[in-house]
Each structure stands twice: as structure tokens, then as C-alpha cells.
CSV table of C-alpha atoms in Angstrom, one decimal:
chain,number,residue,atom,x,y,z
F,1,UNK,CA,100.9,134.9,137.2
F,2,UNK,CA,103.4,133.5,139.8
F,3,UNK,CA,102.6,130.3,141.7
F,4,UNK,CA,104.4,128.9,144.8
F,5,UNK,CA,105.0,125.2,144.4
F,6,UNK,CA,105.3,124.1,148.0
F,7,UNK,CA,102.7,124.5,150.8
F,8,UNK,CA,103.4,125.9,154.3
F,9,UNK,CA,104.2,122.6,155.9
F,10,UNK,CA,106.7,121.7,153.2
F,11,UNK,CA,108.3,125.1,153.5
F,12,UNK,CA,108.5,124.7,157.3
F,13,UNK,CA,110.3,121.4,156.7
F,14,UNK,CA,112.8,123.1,154.4
F,15,UNK,CA,112.5,126.9,154.4
F,16,UNK,CA,114.4,127.3,151.1
F,17,UNK,CA,111.4,126.0,149.3
F,18,UNK,CA,109.7,129.4,149.7
F,19,UNK,CA,111.7,130.6,146.8
F,20,UNK,CA,110.7,127.8,144.4
F,21,UNK,CA,108.0,129.2,142.2
F,22,UNK,CA,106.5,129.0,138.7
F,23,UNK,CA,105.8,132.0,136.4
F,24,UNK,CA,103.2,131.4,133.8
F,25,UNK,CA,103.0,132.6,130.2
F,26,UNK,CA,99.7,131.0,129.2
F,27,UNK,CA,98.0,131.5,125.8
F,28,UNK,CA,95.6,128.5,126.4
F,29,UNK,CA,94.0,127.3,123.2
F,30,UNK,CA,94.6,123.7,124.2
F,31,UNK,CA,98.2,124.0,123.0
F,32,UNK,CA,101.2,122.0,124.5
F,33,UNK,CA,103.4,123.6,127.1
F,34,UNK,CA,107.1,124.1,127.6
F,35,UNK,CA,108.7,124.2,131.1
F,36,UNK,CA,111.7,126.6,130.9
F,37,UNK,CA,114.6,126.3,133.4
F,38,UNK,CA,117.0,129.2,133.0
F,39,UNK,CA,120.7,128.9,133.8
F,40,UNK,CA,122.8,130.5,136.6
F,41,UNK,CA,125.3,127.9,137.6
F,42,UNK,CA,122.9,126.4,140.2
F,43,UNK,CA,123.7,129.7,142.0
F,44,UNK,CA,120.8,131.9,140.8
F,45,UNK,CA,118.1,131.7,138.1
F,46,UNK,CA,118.8,133.9,135.1
F,47,UNK,CA,115.1,134.6,134.3
F,48,UNK,CA,115.7,138.0,132.5
F,49,UNK,CA,118.1,136.4,130.0
F,50,UNK,CA,117.0,132.8,129.6
F,51,UNK,CA,113.5,132.7,131.1
F,52,UNK,CA,111.0,135.4,130.1
F,53,UNK,CA,112.5,136.1,126.6
F,54,UNK,CA,112.3,132.4,125.7
F,55,UNK,CA,108.7,132.1,127.1
F,56,UNK,CA,107.6,135.0,125.0
F,57,UNK,CA,109.1,133.5,121.8
F,58,UNK,CA,107.3,130.2,122.6
F,59,UNK,CA,104.0,132.1,123.0
F,60,UNK,CA,104.5,133.7,119.6
F,61,UNK,CA,104.9,130.2,118.1
F,62,UNK,CA,101.8,128.9,119.7
F,63,UNK,CA,103.1,127.2,122.9
F,64,UNK,CA,102.2,127.8,126.5
F,65,UNK,CA,105.2,128.4,128.6
F,66,UNK,CA,106.2,128.3,132.3
F,67,UNK,CA,109.5,129.5,133.8
F,68,UNK,CA,110.7,127.6,136.8
F,69,UNK,CA,112.6,129.3,139.7
F,70,UNK,CA,114.1,126.1,141.1
F,71,UNK,CA,116.3,125.5,144.1
F,72,UNK,CA,119.7,127.3,143.8
F,73,UNK,CA,122.5,128.4,146.0
F,74,UNK,CA,125.1,126.6,148.2
F,75,UNK,CA,123.5,123.6,149.9
F,76,UNK,CA,120.0,124.4,148.4
F,77,UNK,CA,120.9,123.3,144.9
F,78,UNK,CA,122.3,119.9,146.0
F,79,UNK,CA,121.0,116.8,144.2
F,80,UNK,CA,118.2,115.9,144.3
F,81,UNK,CA,116.4,119.2,145.3
F,82,UNK,CA,116.2,120.8,141.9
F,83,UNK,CA,114.9,117.6,140.4
F,84,UNK,CA,112.1,117.5,142.9
F,85,UNK,CA,111.3,121.0,141.8
F,86,UNK,CA,111.0,120.0,138.1
F,87,UNK,CA,108.8,117.1,139.0
F,88,UNK,CA,106.6,119.3,141.2
F,89,UNK,CA,106.3,121.9,138.5
F,90,UNK,CA,105.1,119.4,135.9
F,91,UNK,CA,102.6,117.9,138.4
F,92,UNK,CA,101.3,121.4,139.2
F,93,UNK,CA,100.9,122.4,135.5
F,94,UNK,CA,99.2,119.1,134.6
F,95,UNK,CA,96.8,119.3,137.6
F,96,UNK,CA,95.6,122.7,136.4
F,97,UNK,CA,95.3,121.9,132.8
F,98,UNK,CA,91.7,122.7,132.5
F,99,UNK,CA,92.2,126.0,134.4
F,100,UNK,CA,95.0,127.0,132.1
F,101,UNK,CA,93.3,125.7,129.0
F,102,UNK,CA,96.4,123.8,127.9
F,103,UNK,CA,97.2,120.3,126.4
F,104,UNK,CA,98.8,118.6,129.4
F,105,UNK,CA,99.5,115.3,127.5
F,106,UNK,CA,102.3,116.9,125.5
F,107,UNK,CA,105.1,119.0,126.8
F,108,UNK,CA,108.8,119.9,126.5
F,109,UNK,CA,111.6,120.9,128.8
F,110,UNK,CA,113.9,123.7,127.9
F,111,UNK,CA,117.0,124.5,129.8
F,112,UNK,CA,120.1,126.8,129.5
F,113,UNK,CA,123.6,126.2,131.0
F,114,UNK,CA,123.1,124.7,134.5
F,115,UNK,CA,119.3,124.7,133.7
F,116,UNK,CA,120.2,122.6,130.7
F,117,UNK,CA,121.9,120.1,132.9
F,118,UNK,CA,118.9,120.1,135.2
F,119,UNK,CA,116.5,119.3,132.3
F,120,UNK,CA,118.7,116.8,130.7
F,121,UNK,CA,119.5,115.0,133.9
F,122,UNK,CA,115.8,115.0,134.8
F,123,UNK,CA,115.2,113.1,131.6
F,124,UNK,CA,117.5,110.3,132.8
F,125,UNK,CA,115.8,110.1,136.3
F,126,UNK,CA,112.2,111.1,135.8
F,127,UNK,CA,110.8,107.7,136.7
F,128,UNK,CA,112.1,108.2,140.2
F,129,UNK,CA,109.7,111.1,140.8
F,130,UNK,CA,106.6,109.7,139.0
F,131,UNK,CA,103.6,109.0,141.1
F,132,UNK,CA,100.2,109.1,139.3
F,133,UNK,CA,101.3,111.5,136.5
F,134,UNK,CA,103.8,110.8,133.7
F,135,UNK,CA,106.7,113.2,133.9
F,136,UNK,CA,108.6,112.3,130.7
F,137,UNK,CA,108.8,115.2,128.2
F,138,UNK,CA,108.2,114.7,124.5
F,139,UNK,CA,111.1,116.9,123.6
F,140,UNK,CA,114.2,118.5,125.2
F,141,UNK,CA,115.5,121.9,124.1
F,142,UNK,CA,119.0,122.9,125.4
F,143,UNK,CA,121.0,126.1,125.2
F,144,UNK,CA,124.7,125.9,125.8
F,145,UNK,CA,124.0,123.1,128.4
F,146,UNK,CA,126.2,121.7,131.1
F,147,UNK,CA,126.2,118.0,130.4
F,148,UNK,CA,129.1,116.4,132.2
F,149,UNK,CA,130.3,116.7,135.8
F,150,UNK,CA,133.7,115.5,134.7
F,151,UNK,CA,136.7,117.3,133.3
F,152,UNK,CA,134.8,119.5,130.9
F,153,UNK,CA,132.2,120.6,133.4
F,154,UNK,CA,131.4,124.1,134.7
F,155,UNK,CA,132.9,123.8,138.1
F,156,UNK,CA,130.7,126.2,139.9
F,157,UNK,CA,127.6,124.3,138.7
F,158,UNK,CA,129.2,121.1,139.7
F,159,UNK,CA,130.1,122.3,143.2
F,160,UNK,CA,126.6,123.6,143.8
F,161,UNK,CA,124.9,120.5,142.4
F,162,UNK,CA,127.2,117.8,143.9
F,163,UNK,CA,129.0,119.7,146.7
F,164,UNK,CA,132.5,121.0,147.0
F,165,UNK,CA,134.0,117.6,147.8
F,166,UNK,CA,132.3,115.3,145.3
F,167,UNK,CA,134.3,112.3,144.3
F,168,UNK,CA,134.7,110.5,141.0
F,169,UNK,CA,131.8,108.2,141.6
F,170,UNK,CA,129.4,111.1,142.3
F,171,UNK,CA,130.7,113.0,139.3
F,172,UNK,CA,130.1,110.0,137.0
F,173,UNK,CA,126.6,109.5,138.4
F,174,UNK,CA,125.8,113.2,137.9
F,175,UNK,CA,127.0,113.3,134.3
F,176,UNK,CA,124.2,113.1,131.8
F,177,UNK,CA,126.3,111.4,129.2
F,178,UNK,CA,126.8,108.4,131.5
F,179,UNK,CA,123.1,107.9,132.0
F,180,UNK,CA,121.6,108.1,128.5
F,181,UNK,CA,119.2,105.4,127.3
F,182,UNK,CA,117.1,104.9,124.3
F,183,UNK,CA,114.2,106.3,126.3
F,184,UNK,CA,115.7,109.8,126.2
F,185,UNK,CA,113.5,112.3,124.4
F,186,UNK,CA,114.3,113.9,121.0
F,187,UNK,CA,116.8,116.7,121.7
F,188,UNK,CA,117.9,120.0,120.2
F,189,UNK,CA,121.1,121.5,121.6
F,190,UNK,CA,123.3,124.4,120.6
F,191,UNK,CA,126.5,125.9,121.7
F,192,UNK,CA,129.1,128.6,120.7
F,193,UNK,CA,132.5,127.2,119.9
F,194,UNK,CA,134.2,130.0,121.9
F,195,UNK,CA,132.2,129.4,125.0
F,196,UNK,CA,134.8,129.8,127.8
F,197,UNK,CA,132.3,128.9,130.6
F,198,UNK,CA,130.8,125.7,129.4
F,199,UNK,CA,132.9,124.0,126.8
F,200,UNK,CA,131.0,123.2,123.6
F,201,UNK,CA,132.1,119.6,123.9
F,202,UNK,CA,129.3,119.3,126.4
F,203,UNK,CA,126.8,119.5,123.6
F,204,UNK,CA,129.0,117.3,121.4
F,205,UNK,CA,129.2,114.5,123.9
F,206,UNK,CA,125.5,114.6,124.3
F,207,UNK,CA,124.9,114.4,120.5
F,208,UNK,CA,127.4,111.6,120.1
F,209,UNK,CA,125.7,109.6,122.9
F,210,UNK,CA,122.2,110.0,121.6
F,211,UNK,CA,123.3,109.2,118.0
F,212,UNK,CA,124.7,105.8,119.3
F,213,UNK,CA,121.3,105.1,120.9
F,214,UNK,CA,119.3,106.1,117.8
F,215,UNK,CA,117.6,109.0,119.7
F,216,UNK,CA,116.9,112.0,117.4
F,217,UNK,CA,119.3,114.9,118.2
F,218,UNK,CA,119.9,118.1,116.3
F,219,UNK,CA,123.0,120.1,117.3
F,220,UNK,CA,124.0,123.5,116.1
F,221,UNK,CA,127.5,124.9,116.8
F,222,UNK,CA,128.2,128.6,116.1
F,223,UNK,CA,131.7,130.1,115.8
F,224,UNK,CA,131.5,133.0,118.2
F,225,UNK,CA,129.2,134.4,120.9
F,226,UNK,CA,130.5,133.1,124.2
F,227,UNK,CA,128.2,132.0,127.0
F,228,UNK,CA,125.0,133.3,128.6
F,229,UNK,CA,123.8,135.2,125.5
F,230,UNK,CA,120.1,134.2,125.7
F,231,UNK,CA,118.4,134.8,122.4
F,232,UNK,CA,121.9,135.8,120.9
F,233,UNK,CA,120.4,138.7,119.0
F,234,UNK,CA,123.0,140.2,116.6
F,235,UNK,CA,125.4,137.3,117.2
F,236,UNK,CA,126.3,134.3,115.2
F,237,UNK,CA,123.6,132.2,116.9
F,238,UNK,CA,120.8,134.8,116.2
F,239,UNK,CA,117.8,132.8,115.2
F,240,UNK,CA,118.7,129.6,117.1
F,241,UNK,CA,115.4,129.7,119.0
F,242,UNK,CA,113.4,129.5,115.7
F,243,UNK,CA,115.4,126.4,114.8
F,244,UNK,CA,114.7,125.0,118.3
F,245,UNK,CA,111.0,125.6,118.0
F,246,UNK,CA,111.0,124.1,114.5
F,247,UNK,CA,112.5,121.0,116.1
F,248,UNK,CA,109.8,121.1,118.8
F,249,UNK,CA,107.1,121.4,116.1
F,250,UNK,CA,108.4,118.3,114.4
F,251,UNK,CA,108.6,116.0,117.5
F,252,UNK,CA,105.9,117.1,119.8
F,253,UNK,CA,102.8,115.0,119.3
């Protein structure tokens, strides 16, 4: 099922909201859920590669899943629009917990590339968007994520999220590694060392930052495979998603 996340009045206020939607992969059984944010450089949403395949794997392991088509494209992906979308998606899912037959008290965020930045950055800012419902995930699962908006960033993602003319102050503020706290959720991240789009140091700096704070973090680095490989079937990272879900099993309550 596909659900629109904004009503007519909200879409009238900002027409781009009409494209923000949620695709459900619900198995019910009072199991926790995972909100999946595919990559796409904040330019598009790579659902076919990093959305549906991940959701189906999560279903197989006993988790409900939802894929978020968040705000993307020039101007539309600017901070804080995508973060509002994540908050709205979590609120929507939790408000329909009985209908979906899911455990709404426990959930994870899962993001790839720019979607990884979105999920990780949301974990540093979630309190700004909370109203009556807690928005903090129990676990964070990341696939070759963009973490920094600094020198090692993915420039297209940065330009879409912060704008073409962002300054050093904005880049520091938009970098996950500069906003980590001990409140950050247990995190699994993986990267290919030969990733020419998003340098694997993005995952390394996240791991190092979380280690300093005592936040559980598992990182896996693979020799080859590049970027945007999704499930990485037949590549060095083949099977990474099973490791990620094992981590999820360990830390979700």
C-alpha cells in the first residue's frame, strides 16, 4: 500500500509535498518496524535498489518495513524538509499501529548513501520534531552513508541538502559527526573501501565518534564493490544485510 503523508492544505502550502509518500511492507504479528530511506543524492529516491529489496529482506526476518519517498530535488531537499518527512512518517506509522498490527513502541531507521545521512542526522535532531509521540529510533542501520558535509562529503548530496552556496558554518552544522551525543542509538554501518562516490571515511568517522561516546557501533568495511550496490549480491559485501539485521535483533527491545 502507498500512503500520502501530507493533506491537501499542506500540499497547497508547498506543492512538492504531493510526492512525499510511504510504501508499506507489513507482516503485522505485533513485530517492530523499520523505516527505510533509500539513497539518491537528495536528488531522487532509489527505491528499486535500496528500498523494496531491503524491505523484503526485513519481512523475511520478521520485521515490518516502510519505505519513505522523502523530499528530493533542487530546493525541495533543502534542510529541514526531508527531516520533517521522516518525523511525519514515524508519526503516521505509530498512529496506525493497531490497523497495521505492529509494535509501535520499537522501531529502527535504515538509510543508504544520502538516505543514510538523512537517518543519521535525524537521530541528532529528532527532539526538534517531537510533539506527543517519541521519534527516537531504537537502532540505526546505515549503508555506505554520507556522514559529513565537509571535505569528504558527496558534493551533490551536500548541494541539495544545504544549497549550492553553503558556508563553513552550515557545513559543520549539517555534518553528523559534529552533532553526536551519548543519546545516539546503537548503529550498524558498512562501506566499500573503493567507494568513489562516498568515501568510506564517512563510516569511519561515525564509528570513531560513537566509540568515544560509548555508543554501540558495528562497522564493516569491504575491499571492493563501489557505491550504490544495494544488497551487493555476488560482491564482497554480499550478506551485509543479514549482519545488519543480526545487529537489529540484538539491540531492538
